[in-house]
Tab-separated table of C-alpha atoms and ligand atoms in Angstrom:
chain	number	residue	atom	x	y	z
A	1	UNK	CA	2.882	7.714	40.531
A	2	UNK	CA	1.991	8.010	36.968
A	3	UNK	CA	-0.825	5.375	35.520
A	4	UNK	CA	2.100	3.988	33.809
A	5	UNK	CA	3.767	2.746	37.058
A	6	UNK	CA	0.462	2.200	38.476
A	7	UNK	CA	-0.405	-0.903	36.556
A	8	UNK	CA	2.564	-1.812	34.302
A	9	UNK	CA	5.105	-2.574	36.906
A	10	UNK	CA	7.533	-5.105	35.518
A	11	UNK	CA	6.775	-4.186	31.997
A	12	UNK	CA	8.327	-1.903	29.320
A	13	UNK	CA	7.521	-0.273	27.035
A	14	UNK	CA	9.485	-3.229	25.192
A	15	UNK	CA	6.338	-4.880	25.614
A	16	UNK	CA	4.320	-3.094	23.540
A	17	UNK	CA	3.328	-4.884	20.482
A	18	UNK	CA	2.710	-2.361	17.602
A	19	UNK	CA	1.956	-4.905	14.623
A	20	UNK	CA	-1.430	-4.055	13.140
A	21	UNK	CA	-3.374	-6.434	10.328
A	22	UNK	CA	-4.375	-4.568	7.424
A	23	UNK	CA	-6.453	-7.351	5.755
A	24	UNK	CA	-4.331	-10.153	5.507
A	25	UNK	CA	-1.113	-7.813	5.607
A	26	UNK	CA	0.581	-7.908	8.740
A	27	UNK	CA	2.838	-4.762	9.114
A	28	UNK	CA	5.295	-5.123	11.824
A	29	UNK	CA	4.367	-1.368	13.185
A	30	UNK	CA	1.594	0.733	11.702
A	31	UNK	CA	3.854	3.334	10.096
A	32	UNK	CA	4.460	3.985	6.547
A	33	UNK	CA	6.306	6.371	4.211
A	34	UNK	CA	4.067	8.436	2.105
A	35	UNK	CA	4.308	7.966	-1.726
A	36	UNK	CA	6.109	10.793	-2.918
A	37	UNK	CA	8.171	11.519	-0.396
A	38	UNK	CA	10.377	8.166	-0.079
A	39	UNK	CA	11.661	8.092	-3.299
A	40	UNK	CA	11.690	4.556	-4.877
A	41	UNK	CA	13.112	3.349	-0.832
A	42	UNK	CA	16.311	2.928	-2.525
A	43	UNK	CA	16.913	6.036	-2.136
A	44	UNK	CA	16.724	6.095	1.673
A	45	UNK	CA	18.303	2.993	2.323
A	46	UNK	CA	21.655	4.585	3.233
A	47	UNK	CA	19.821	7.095	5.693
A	48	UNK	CA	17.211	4.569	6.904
A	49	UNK	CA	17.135	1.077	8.152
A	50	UNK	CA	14.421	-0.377	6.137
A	51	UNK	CA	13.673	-3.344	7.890
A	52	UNK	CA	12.195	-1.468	10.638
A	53	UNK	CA	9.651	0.673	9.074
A	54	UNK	CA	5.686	-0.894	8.965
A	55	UNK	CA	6.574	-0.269	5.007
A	56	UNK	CA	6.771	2.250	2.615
A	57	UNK	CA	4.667	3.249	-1.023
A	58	UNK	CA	7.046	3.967	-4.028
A	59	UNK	CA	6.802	7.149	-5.850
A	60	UNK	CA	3.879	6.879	-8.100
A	61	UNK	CA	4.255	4.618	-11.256
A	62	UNK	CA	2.869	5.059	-14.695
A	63	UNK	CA	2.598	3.469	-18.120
A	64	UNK	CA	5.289	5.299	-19.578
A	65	UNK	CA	8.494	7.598	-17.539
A	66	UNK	CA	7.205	11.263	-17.471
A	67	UNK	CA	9.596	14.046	-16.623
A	68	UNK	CA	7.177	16.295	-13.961
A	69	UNK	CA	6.726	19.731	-14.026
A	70	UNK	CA	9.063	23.130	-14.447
A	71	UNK	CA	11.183	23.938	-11.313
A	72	UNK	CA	10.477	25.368	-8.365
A	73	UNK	CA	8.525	22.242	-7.813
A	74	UNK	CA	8.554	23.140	-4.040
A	75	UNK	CA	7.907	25.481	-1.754
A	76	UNK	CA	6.841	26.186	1.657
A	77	UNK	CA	4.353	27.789	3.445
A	78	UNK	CA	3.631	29.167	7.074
A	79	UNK	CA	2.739	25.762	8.285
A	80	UNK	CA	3.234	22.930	5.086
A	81	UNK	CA	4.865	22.879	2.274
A	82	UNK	CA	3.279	23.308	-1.355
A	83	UNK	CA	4.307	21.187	-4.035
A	84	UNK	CA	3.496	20.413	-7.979
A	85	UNK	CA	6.240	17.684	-8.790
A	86	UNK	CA	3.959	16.349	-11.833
A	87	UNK	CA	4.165	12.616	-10.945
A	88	UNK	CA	7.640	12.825	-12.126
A	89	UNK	CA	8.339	8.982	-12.104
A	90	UNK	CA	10.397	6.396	-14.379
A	91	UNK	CA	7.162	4.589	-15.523
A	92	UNK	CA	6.521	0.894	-14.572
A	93	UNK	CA	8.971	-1.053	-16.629
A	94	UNK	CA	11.995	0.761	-15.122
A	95	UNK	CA	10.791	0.331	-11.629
A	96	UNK	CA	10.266	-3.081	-12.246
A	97	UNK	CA	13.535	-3.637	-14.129
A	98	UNK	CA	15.951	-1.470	-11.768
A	99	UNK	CA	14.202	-0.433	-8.466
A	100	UNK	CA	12.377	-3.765	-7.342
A	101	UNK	CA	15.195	-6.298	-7.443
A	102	UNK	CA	17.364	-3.822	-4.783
A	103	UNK	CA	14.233	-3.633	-2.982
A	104	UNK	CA	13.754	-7.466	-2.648
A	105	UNK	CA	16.894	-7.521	-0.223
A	106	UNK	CA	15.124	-5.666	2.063
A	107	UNK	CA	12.702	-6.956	4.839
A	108	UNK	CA	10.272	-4.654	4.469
A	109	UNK	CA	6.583	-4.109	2.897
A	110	UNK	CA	6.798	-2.106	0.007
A	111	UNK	CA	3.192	-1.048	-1.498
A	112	UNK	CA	3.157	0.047	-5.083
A	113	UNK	CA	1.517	4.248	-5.872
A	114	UNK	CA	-0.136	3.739	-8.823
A	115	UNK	CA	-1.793	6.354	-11.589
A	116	UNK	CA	-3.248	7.038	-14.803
A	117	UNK	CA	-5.444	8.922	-17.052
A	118	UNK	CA	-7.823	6.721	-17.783
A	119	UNK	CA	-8.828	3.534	-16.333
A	120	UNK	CA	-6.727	1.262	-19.104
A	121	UNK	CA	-3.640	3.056	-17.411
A	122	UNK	CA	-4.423	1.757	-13.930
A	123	UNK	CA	-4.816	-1.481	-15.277
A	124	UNK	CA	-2.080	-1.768	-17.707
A	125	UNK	CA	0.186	-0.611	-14.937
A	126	UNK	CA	-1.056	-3.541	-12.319
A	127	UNK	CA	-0.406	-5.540	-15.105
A	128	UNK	CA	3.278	-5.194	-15.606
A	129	UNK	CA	3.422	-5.320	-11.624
A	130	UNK	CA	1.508	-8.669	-11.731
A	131	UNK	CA	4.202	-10.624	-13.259
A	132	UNK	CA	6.950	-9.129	-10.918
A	133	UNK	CA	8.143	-10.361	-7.102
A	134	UNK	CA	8.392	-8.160	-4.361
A	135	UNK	CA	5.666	-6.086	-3.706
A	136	UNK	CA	3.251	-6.405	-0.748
A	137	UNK	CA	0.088	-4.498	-2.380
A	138	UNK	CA	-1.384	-1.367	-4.678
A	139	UNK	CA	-2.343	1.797	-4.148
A	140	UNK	CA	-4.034	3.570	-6.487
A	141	UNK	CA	-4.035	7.566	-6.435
A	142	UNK	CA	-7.300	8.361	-7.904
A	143	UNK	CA	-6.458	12.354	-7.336
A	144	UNK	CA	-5.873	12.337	-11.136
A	145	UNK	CA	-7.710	14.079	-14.141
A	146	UNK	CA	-9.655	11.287	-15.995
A	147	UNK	CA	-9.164	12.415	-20.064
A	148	UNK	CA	-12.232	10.111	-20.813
A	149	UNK	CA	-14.166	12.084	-18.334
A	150	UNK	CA	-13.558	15.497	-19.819
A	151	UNK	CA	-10.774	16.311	-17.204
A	152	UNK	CA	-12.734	15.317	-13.974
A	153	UNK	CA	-10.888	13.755	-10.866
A	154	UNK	CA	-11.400	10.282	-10.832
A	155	UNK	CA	-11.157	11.001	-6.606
A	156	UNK	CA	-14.316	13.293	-6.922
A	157	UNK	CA	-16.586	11.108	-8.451
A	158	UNK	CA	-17.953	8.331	-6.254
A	159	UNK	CA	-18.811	6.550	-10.080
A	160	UNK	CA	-15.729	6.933	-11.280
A	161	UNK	CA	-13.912	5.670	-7.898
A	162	UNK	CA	-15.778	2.994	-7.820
A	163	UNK	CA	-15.096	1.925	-11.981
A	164	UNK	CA	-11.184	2.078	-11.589
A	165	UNK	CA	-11.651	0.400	-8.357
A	166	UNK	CA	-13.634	-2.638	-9.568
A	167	UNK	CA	-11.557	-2.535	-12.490
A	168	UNK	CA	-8.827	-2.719	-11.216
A	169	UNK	CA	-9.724	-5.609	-8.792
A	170	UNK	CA	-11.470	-7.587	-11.765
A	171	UNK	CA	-9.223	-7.374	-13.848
A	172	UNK	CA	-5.735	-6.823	-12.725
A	173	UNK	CA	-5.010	-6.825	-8.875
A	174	UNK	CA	-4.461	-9.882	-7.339
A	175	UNK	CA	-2.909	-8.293	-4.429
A	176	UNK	CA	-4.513	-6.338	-2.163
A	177	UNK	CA	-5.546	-3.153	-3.573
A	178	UNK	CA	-5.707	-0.093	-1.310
A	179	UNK	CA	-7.345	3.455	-2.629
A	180	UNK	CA	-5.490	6.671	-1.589
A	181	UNK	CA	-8.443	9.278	-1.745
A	182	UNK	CA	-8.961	12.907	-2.310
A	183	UNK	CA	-9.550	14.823	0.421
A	184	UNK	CA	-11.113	18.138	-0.995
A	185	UNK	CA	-14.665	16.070	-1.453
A	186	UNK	CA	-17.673	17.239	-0.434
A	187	UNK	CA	-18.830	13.710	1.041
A	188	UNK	CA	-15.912	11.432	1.664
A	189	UNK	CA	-18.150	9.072	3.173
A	190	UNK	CA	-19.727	8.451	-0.186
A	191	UNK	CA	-16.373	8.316	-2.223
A	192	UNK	CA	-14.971	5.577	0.736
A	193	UNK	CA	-17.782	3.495	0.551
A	194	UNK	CA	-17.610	3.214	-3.705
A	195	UNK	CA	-14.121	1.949	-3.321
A	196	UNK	CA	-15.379	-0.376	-0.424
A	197	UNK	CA	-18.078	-1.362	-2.711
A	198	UNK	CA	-15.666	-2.325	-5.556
A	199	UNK	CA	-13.595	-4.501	-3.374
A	200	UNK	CA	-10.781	-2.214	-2.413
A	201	UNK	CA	-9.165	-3.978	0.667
A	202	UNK	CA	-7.516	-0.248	2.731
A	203	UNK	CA	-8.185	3.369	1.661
A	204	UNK	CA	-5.080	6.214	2.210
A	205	UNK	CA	-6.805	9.085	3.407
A	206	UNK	CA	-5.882	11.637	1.930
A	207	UNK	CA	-3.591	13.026	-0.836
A	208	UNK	CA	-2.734	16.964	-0.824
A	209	UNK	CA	-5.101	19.466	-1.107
A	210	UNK	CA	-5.207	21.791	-4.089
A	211	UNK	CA	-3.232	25.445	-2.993
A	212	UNK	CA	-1.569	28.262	-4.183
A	213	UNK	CA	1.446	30.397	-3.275
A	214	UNK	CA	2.090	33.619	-5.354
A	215	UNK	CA	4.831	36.862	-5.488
A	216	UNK	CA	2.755	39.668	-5.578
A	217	UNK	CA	5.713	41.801	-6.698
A	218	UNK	CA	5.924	39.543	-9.877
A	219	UNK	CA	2.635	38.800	-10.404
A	220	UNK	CA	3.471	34.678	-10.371
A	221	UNK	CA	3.496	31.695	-8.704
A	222	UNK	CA	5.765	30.641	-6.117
A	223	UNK	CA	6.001	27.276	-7.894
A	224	UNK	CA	6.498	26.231	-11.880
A	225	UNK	CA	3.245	25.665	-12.188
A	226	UNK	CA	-0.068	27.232	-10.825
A	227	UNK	CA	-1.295	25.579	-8.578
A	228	UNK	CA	-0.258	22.989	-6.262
A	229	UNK	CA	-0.757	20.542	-3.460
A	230	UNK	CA	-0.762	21.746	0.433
A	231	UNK	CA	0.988	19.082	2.480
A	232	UNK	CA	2.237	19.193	6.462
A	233	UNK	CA	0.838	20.414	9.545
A	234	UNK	CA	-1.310	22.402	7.886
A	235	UNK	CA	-3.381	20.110	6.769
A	236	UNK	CA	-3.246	17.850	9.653
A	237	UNK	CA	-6.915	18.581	11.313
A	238	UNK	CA	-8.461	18.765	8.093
A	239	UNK	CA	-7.645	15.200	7.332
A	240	UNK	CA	-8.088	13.848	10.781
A	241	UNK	CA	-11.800	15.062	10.221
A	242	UNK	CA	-11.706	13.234	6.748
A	243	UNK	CA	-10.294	10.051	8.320
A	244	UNK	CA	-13.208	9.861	10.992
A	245	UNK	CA	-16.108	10.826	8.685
A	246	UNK	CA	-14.885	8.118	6.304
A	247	UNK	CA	-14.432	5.599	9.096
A	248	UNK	CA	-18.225	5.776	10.163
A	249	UNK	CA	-19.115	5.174	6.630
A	250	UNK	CA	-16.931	1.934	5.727
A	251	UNK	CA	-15.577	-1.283	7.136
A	252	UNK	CA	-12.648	-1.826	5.402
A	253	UNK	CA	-9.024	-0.114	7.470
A	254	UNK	CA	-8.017	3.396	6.668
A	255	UNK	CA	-4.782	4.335	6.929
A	256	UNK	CA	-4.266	7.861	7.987
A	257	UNK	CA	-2.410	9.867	6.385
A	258	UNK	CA	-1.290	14.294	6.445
A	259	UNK	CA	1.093	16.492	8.723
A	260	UNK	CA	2.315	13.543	10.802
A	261	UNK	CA	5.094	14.532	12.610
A	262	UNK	CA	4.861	13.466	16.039
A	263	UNK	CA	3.620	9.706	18.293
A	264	UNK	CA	1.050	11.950	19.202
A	265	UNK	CA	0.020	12.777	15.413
A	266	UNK	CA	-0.188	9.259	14.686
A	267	UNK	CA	-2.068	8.186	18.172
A	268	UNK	CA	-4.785	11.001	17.070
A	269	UNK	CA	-4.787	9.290	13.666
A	270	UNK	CA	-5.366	5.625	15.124
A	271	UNK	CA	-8.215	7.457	18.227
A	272	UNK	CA	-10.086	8.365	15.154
A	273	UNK	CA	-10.483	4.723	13.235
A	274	UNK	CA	-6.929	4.869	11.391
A	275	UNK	CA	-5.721	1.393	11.541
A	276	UNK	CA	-2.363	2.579	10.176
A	277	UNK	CA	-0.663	5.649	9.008
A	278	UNK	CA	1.789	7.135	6.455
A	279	UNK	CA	4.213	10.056	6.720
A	280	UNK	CA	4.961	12.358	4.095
A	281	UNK	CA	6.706	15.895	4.497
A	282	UNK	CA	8.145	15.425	7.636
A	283	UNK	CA	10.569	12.811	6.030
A	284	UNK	CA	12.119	15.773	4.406
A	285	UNK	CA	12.892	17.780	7.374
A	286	UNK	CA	13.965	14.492	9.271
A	287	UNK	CA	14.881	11.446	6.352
A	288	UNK	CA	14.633	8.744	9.819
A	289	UNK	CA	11.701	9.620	11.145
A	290	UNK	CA	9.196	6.607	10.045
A	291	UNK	CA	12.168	4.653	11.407
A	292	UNK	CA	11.870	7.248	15.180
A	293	UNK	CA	8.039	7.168	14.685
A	294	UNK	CA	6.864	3.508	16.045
A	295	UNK	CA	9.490	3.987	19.346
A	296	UNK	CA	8.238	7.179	20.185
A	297	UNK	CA	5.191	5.194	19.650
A	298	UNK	CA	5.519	2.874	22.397
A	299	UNK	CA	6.769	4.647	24.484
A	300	UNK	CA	3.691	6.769	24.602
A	301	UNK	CA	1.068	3.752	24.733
A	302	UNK	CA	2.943	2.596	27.592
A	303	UNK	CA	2.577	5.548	29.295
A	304	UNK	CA	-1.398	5.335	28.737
A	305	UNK	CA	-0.621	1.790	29.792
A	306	UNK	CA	-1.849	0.528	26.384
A	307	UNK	CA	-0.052	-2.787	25.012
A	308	UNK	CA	-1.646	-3.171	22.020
A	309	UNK	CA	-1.786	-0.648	19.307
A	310	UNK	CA	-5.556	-2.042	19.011
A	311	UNK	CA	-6.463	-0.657	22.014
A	312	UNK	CA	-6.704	2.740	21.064
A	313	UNK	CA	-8.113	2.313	17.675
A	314	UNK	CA	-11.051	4.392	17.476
A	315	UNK	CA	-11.397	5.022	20.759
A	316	UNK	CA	-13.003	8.352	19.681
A	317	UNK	CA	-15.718	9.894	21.852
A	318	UNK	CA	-18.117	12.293	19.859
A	319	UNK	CA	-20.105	12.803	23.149
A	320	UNK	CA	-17.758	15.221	24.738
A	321	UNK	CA	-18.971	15.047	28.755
B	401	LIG	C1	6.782	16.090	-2.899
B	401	LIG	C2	5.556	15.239	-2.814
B	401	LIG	C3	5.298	14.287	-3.797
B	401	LIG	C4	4.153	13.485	-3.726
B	401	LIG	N1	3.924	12.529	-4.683
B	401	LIG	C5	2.853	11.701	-4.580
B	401	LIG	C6	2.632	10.655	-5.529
B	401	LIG	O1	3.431	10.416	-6.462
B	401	LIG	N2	1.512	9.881	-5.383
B	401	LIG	C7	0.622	10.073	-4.353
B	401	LIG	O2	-0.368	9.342	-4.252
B	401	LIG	N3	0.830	11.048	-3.429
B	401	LIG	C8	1.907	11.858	-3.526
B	401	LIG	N4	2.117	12.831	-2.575
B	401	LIG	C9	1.159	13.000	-1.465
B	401	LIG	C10	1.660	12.356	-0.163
B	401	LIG	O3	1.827	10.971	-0.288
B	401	LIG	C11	0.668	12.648	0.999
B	401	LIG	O4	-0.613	12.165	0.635
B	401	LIG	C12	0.553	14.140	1.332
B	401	LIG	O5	1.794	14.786	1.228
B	401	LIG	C13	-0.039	14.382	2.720
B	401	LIG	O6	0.775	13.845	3.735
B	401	LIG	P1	1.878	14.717	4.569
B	401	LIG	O7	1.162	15.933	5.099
B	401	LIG	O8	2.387	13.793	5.626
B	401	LIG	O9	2.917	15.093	3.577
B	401	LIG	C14	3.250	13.654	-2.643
B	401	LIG	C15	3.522	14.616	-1.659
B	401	LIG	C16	4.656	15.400	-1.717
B	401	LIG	C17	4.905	16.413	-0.639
């Protein structure tokens, strides 16, 4: 008899309640579509029964529309998939004008990606947001060049996460303000705990890390540009190591968040300190599957004869006897 049937007789795995609390945010299941890789939601909606997922985060949003970067914007790898899109996106007013009011049929949580060169275009985007319905909170991708900083990644710099964090809060955010890190950091534990410091309410951790694919029979890149960001299962331990480092350093939830593909991708998330998690690439292999994600979920908690998904959380062991 498995320890399912052991000490769950008469329950299912019906009975499992997946809603998590990410502040004051209740999500109805911790799993979330990566920014990126969901499109505006509307874009899904035909594929994917939105009212099911924990949530999703839009595309990221600027000040202004910007186009992206040359084709091949994608490509893939032995084990992820490389991409340099360029934050291709139809800037604030647009999303606010034509993407939000389809959204607001929908009964789900839908978090706002937000970016900029400088801190004024954080804020100036939050702004615009401010004044429109819909949205359940921000998240701001700090894995941007700062122009006032002579180039330097906001996402590197615990100084500068911490001034477009509390700027952002002071000034603009009146929602709950998450902060979607780097991951190629020497310390993450020190970048976490500046955004914690500045009154962010979540962190995402983490965005892609920084790759290259080339064609050494024509001497170039495999994608339009460079370089690119490293996505998937590849990246998958790397991050998991992030999320726990981070989560000995800070209070506040982390949502996990690379090369989930699998319940048991996400469990390993949550056993580390994850509260909540995000998929990215695997949507494009499988549009549905933060809509298969929290079932598969259950299922396998119910097997561990878990009921809660807050029984797992952080159940991590670093003594390994
Ligand atoms: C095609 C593509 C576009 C992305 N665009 C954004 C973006 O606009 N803003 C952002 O914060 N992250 C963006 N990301 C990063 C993802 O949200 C996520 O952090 C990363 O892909 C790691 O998760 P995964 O391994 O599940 O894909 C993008 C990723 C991909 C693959």
């Amino acid at each position: 008899m498995s320890a399912a049937n052991a000490s769950s007789r008469g329950r299912s795995p019906a009975d499992v309640d997946l809603s998590v609390s990410l502040g004051a945010l209740r999500l109805r299941n911790p799993i979330l579509a990566a920014s990126g890789t969901f499109g505006y939601g509307t874009e899904f909606a035909h594929l994917v029964n939105l009212n099911r997922l924990g949530g999703f985060v839009t595309k990221g949003l600027s000040r202004e529309p910007m186009v992206g970067s040359p084709p091949p914007r994608l490509c893939d790898t032995p084990s992820g998939m490389l991409n340099a899109i360029g934050l291709q996106n139809v800037g604030v007013q647009a999303f606010v004008r034509e993407k939000l009011p389809v959204l607001r049929k929908f009964d789900t949580v839908v978090v706002a990606n937000v970016f900029g060169y400088c801190i004024e275009d954080y804020l100036e985007v939050i702004w615009v947001l401010e004044d429109a319905e819909g949205l359940a909170a921000y998240e701001l991708n700090v894995s941007c060049p700062n122009v006032t900083k002579g180039g330097l990644q906001f996402g590197n710099d615990p100084v500068q996460v911490k001034e477009v964090t509390e700027a952002a809060r002071k000034v603009a955010a009146k929602r709950p303000l998450w902060v979607k890190l780097s991951p190629l950091v020497a310390d993450i534990g020190s970048i976490a705990r500046a955004a914690e410091e500045a009154g962010a309410d979540a962190l995402t951790i983490a965005n892609t890390y920084p790759a290259m694919a080339v064609d050494y029979t024509t001497g170039r890149s495999r994608l339009g540009s460079p370089t690119g960001g490293l996505s998937g299962p590849a990246i998958k331990p790397i991050t998991l190591r992030q999320v726990w480092e981070a989560r000995q350093a800070v209070k506040i939830p982390i949502l996990g968040l690379g090369g989930i593909e699998t319940a048991a991708d996400v469990l390993d998330y949550l056993v580390v300190g994850a509260t909540a998690v995000q998929v990215g690439t695997a949507s494009f292999t499988d549009p549905k599957v933060s809509e298969r994600l929290p079932e598969e979920v259950r299922e396998a908690l119910f097997e561990i004869n878990m009921f809660t998904v807050n029984e797992i959380r952080y159940s991590f062991r670093a003594e390994n006897s």
